[in-house]
Coordinates of C-alpha atoms and ligand atoms in Angstrom, one line a residue:
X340 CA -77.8 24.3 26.4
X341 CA -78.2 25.1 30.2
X342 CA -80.7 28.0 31.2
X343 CA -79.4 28.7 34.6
X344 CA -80.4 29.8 37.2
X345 CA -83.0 27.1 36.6
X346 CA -80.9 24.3 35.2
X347 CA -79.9 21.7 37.5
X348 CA -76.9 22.7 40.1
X349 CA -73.5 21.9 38.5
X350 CA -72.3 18.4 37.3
X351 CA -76.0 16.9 37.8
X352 CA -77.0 16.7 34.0
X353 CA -77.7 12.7 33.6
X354 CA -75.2 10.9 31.3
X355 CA -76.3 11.3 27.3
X356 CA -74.9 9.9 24.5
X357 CA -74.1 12.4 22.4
X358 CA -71.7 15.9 23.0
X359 CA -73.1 19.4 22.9
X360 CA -75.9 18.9 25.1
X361 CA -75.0 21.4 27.6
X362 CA -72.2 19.3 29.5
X363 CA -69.1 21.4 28.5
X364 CA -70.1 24.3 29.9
X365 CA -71.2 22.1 33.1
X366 CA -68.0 20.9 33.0
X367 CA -66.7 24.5 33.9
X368 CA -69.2 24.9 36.7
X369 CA -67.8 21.4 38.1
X370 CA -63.8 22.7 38.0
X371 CA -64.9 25.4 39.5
X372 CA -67.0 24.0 42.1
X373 CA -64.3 21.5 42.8
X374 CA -62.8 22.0 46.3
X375 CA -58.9 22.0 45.2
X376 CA -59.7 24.9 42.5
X377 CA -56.8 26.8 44.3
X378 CA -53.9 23.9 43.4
X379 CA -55.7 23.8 39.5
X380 CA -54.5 27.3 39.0
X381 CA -51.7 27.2 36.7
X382 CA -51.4 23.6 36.4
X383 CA -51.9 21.8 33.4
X384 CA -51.8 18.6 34.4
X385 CA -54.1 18.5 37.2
X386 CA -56.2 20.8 34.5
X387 CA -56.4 17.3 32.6
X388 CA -56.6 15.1 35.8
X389 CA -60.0 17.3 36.5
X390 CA -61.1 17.3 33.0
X391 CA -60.4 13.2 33.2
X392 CA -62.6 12.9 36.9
X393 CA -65.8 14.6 35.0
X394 CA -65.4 12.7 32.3
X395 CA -65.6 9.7 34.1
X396 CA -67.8 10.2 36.6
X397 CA -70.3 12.2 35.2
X398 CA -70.5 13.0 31.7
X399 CA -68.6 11.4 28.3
X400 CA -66.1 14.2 26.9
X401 CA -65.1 13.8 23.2
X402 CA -61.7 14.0 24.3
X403 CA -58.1 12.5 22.9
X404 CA -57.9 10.8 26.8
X405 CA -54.7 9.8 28.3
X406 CA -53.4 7.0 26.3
X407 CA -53.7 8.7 22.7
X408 CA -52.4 12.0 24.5
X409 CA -49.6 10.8 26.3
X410 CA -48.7 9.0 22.1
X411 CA -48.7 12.4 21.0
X412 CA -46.9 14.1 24.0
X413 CA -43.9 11.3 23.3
X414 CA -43.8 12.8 19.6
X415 CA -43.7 16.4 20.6
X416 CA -40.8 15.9 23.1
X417 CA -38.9 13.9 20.2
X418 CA -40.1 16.3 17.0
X419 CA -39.9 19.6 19.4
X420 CA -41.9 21.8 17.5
X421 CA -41.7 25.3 17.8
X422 CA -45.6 25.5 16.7
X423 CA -48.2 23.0 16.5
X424 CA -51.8 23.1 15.6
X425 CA -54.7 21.4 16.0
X426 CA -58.2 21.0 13.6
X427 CA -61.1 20.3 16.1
X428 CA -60.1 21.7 19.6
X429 CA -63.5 21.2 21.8
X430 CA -63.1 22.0 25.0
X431 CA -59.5 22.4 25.2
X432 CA -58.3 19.4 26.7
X433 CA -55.8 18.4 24.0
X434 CA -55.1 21.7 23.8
X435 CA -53.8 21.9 27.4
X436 CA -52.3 18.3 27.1
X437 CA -50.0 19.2 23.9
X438 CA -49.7 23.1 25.0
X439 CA -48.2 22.4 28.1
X440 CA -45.9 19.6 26.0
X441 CA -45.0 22.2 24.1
X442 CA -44.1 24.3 26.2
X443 CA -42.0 22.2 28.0
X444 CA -40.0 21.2 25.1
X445 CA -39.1 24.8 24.0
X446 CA -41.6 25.5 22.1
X447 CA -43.5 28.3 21.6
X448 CA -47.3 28.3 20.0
X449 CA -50.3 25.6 20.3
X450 CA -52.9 27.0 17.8
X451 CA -56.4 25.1 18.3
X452 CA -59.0 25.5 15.6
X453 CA -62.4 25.2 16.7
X454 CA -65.7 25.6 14.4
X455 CA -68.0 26.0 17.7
X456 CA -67.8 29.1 19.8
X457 CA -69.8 27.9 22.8
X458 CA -67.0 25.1 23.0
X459 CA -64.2 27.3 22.3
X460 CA -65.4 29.6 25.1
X461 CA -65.3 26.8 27.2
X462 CA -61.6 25.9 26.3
X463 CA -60.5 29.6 26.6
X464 CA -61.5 29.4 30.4
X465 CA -59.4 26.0 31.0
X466 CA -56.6 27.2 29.1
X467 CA -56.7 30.5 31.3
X468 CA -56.9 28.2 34.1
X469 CA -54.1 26.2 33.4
X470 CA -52.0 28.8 32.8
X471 CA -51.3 28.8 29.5
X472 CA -52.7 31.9 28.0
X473 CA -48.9 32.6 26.9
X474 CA -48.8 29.5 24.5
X475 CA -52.0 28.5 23.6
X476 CA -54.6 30.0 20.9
X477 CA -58.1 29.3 20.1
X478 CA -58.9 30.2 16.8
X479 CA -62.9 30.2 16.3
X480 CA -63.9 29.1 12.7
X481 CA -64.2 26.2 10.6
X482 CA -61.1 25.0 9.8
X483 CA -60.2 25.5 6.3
X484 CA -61.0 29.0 6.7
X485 CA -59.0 29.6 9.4
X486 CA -55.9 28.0 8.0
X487 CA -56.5 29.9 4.6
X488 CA -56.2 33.0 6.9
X489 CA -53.2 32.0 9.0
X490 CA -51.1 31.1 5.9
X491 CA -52.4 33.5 2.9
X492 CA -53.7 36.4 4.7
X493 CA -52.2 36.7 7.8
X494 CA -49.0 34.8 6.6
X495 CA -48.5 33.4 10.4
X496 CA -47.8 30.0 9.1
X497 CA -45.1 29.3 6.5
X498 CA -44.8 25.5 7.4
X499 CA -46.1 23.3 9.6
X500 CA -44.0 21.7 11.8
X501 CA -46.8 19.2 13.8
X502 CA -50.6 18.8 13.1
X503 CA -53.2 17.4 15.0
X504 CA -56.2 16.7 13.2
X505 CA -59.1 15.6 15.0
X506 CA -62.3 17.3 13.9
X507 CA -64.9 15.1 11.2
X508 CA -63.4 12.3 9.6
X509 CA -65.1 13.8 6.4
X510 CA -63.1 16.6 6.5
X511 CA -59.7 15.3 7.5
X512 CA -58.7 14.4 3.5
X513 CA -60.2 17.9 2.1
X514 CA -58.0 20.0 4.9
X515 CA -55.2 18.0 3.9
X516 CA -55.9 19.1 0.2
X517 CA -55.9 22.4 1.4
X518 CA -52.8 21.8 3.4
X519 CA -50.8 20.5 0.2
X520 CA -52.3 23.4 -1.8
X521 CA -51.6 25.9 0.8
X522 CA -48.1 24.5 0.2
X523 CA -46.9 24.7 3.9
X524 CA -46.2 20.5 3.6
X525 CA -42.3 20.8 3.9
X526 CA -40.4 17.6 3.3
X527 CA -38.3 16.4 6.3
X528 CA -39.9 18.1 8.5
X529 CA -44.0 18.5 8.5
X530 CA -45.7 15.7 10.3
X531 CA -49.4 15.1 10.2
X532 CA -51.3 13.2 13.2
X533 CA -54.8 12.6 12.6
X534 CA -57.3 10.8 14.8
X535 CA -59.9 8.3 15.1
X536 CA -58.7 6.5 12.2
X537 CA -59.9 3.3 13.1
X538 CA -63.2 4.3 14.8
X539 CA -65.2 5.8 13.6
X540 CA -62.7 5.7 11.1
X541 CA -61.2 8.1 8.3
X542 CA -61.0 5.6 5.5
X543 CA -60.7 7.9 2.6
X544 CA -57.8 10.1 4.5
X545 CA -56.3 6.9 5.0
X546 CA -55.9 6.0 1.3
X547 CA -54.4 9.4 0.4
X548 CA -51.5 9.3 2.5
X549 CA -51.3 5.6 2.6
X550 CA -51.1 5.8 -1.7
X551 CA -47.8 6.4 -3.6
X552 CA -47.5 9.5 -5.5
X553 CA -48.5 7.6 -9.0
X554 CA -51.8 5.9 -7.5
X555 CA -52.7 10.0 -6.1
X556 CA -51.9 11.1 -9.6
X557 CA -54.4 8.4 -10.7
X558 CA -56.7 9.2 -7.9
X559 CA -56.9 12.9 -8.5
X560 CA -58.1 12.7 -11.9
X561 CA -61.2 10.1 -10.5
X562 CA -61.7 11.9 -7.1
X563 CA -64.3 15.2 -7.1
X564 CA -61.8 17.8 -5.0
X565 CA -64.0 20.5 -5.6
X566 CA -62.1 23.9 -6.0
X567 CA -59.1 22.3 -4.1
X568 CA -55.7 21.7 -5.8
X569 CA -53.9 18.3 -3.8
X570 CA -50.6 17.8 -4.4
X571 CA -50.2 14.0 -5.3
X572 CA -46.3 14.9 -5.6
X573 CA -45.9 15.1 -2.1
X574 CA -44.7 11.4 -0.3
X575 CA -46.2 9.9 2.4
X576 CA -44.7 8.2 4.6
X577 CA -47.5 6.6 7.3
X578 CA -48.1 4.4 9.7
X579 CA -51.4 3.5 12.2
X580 CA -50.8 3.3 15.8
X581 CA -53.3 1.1 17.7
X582 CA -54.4 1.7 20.7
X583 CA -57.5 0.2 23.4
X584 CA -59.8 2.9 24.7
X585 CA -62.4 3.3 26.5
X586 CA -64.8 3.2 23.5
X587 CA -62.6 0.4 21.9
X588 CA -59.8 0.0 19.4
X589 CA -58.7 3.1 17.7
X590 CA -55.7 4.2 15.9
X591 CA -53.8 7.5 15.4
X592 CA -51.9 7.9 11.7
X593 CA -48.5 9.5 11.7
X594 CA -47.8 10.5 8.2
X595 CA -44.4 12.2 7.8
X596 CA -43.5 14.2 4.5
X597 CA -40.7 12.5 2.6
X598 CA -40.2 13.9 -0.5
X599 CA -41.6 15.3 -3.7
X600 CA -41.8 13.4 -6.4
X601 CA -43.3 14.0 -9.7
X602 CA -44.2 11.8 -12.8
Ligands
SAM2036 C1 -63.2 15.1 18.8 S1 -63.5 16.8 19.1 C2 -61.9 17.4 19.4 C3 -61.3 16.9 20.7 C4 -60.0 17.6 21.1 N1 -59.0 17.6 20.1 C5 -59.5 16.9 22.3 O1 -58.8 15.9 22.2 O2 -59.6 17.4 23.4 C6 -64.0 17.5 17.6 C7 -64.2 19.0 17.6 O3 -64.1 19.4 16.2 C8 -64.9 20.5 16.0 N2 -65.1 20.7 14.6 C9 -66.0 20.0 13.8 N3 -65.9 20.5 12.5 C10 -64.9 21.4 12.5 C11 -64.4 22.3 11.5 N4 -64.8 22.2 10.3 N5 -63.5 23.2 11.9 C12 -63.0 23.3 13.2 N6 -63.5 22.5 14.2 C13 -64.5 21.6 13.8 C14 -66.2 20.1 16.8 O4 -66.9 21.3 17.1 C15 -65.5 19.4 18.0 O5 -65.4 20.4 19.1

């Protein structure tokens, strides 16, 4: 992480593989540096626009980018969900991206789940930014215990309407077993995207909500869930959405809830 004053001056840090290295809080220091700061003020989109120029001029963001976003954007202005959330939220920029979707199709609440609170910081600032302290939420915390809190404790959530998960692969089919547990999976109406299917892939998640309700029965009983309780009842109805990016060919699933089914 940066040490300023005697870190480099903003946007200087040299291009690095990997995320966390410092870069998304020199991201901030490059919005703000930038000269049209003024016109970002309450504007999502040119939020993004910003977000895309450091991205590719100075630092790889892990971010959904413009051709998954604008995917998921379509689906929001067709499913118009009143609330939406998100597992994995970084440094806000799908946050701002489906947000301001939201907002825009009568919505009223993006929640964003993120396990890092450096990060999270980070994406309170650009949500601020963009004007959209009214709809969005950052919720710091890992994931499943966050959504135990919004549905058990706090009893926020009753359903969900639209999810967005895009934190580690590894986790996407346990937070869905916590999802059908939670029992806030409401057929006809929940739909689940998840991300990065294809690389660096979520092959496990993939064969739950790709598998009937008998094969999950089956699967359950070989699968360790730990102290979860999946519903193999629920139906699945899925399918994988390609897509060429920047880092190559990826894939978003879109699993709606059908049904219920059991043996
Ligand atoms: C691919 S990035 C999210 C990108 C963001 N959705 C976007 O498109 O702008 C993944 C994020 O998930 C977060 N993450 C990893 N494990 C998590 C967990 N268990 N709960 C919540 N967030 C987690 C990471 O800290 C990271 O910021």
């Amino acid at each position: 992480m940066s040490n300023r004053p005697n870190a480099p001056p903003a946007h200087t840090l040299g291009p690095k593989a990997l995320a966390l290295d410092g870069r998304e809080v020199d991201l901030l220091h490059y919005i703000h540096n930038r000269p049209d700061i003024k016109q970002l003020r309450g504007n999502p989109q040119k939020v993004i626009a910003a977000i895309d120029d450091y991205h590719s001029e100075f630092n790889i963001l892990m971010n959904v980018g413009a051709v998954k976003g604008a995917f998921v954007t379509d689906l929001i202005a067709e499913r118009k969900p009143s609330v939406m959330i998100e597992l994995g939220g970084y440094v806000g920029y799908s946050a701002i991206l489906f947000g301001d979707a939201i907002r825009a199709n009568g919505g009223k609440q993006f929640l964003s789940i993120e396990k890092n609170p450096e990060v999270a910081a980070v994406a309170n600032q650009l949500v601020d930014l963009a004007g959209l302290r009214d709809t969005v939420r950052i919720l710091v915390g890992p994931s499943d215990e966050v959504l135990r809190e919004l549905v058990r404790d706090r009893k926020e959530i009753t359903q969900v309407e639209m999810i967005f998960i895009d934190h580690w692969q590894k986790l996407y089919r346990p937070d869905l077993w916590l999802l059908e547990e939670l029992d806030v999976l409401i057929p006809g109406t929940s739909v689940l995207l998840a991300d990065n299917v294809i690389m660096p892939g979520a092959p496990e998640y993939l064969e739950w909500v790709q598998a009937t309700t008998g094969q999950k029965r089956e699967l359950v009983k070989k699968l360790d869930v730990g102290s979860l309780t999946p519903n193999p009842n629920l139906v699945y109805e899925t399918t994988v959405s390609e897509f060429d990016t920047t880092f190559g060919k990826d894939g978003v699933a879109v699993t709606r809830v059908m049904g219920e089914q059991s043996a």
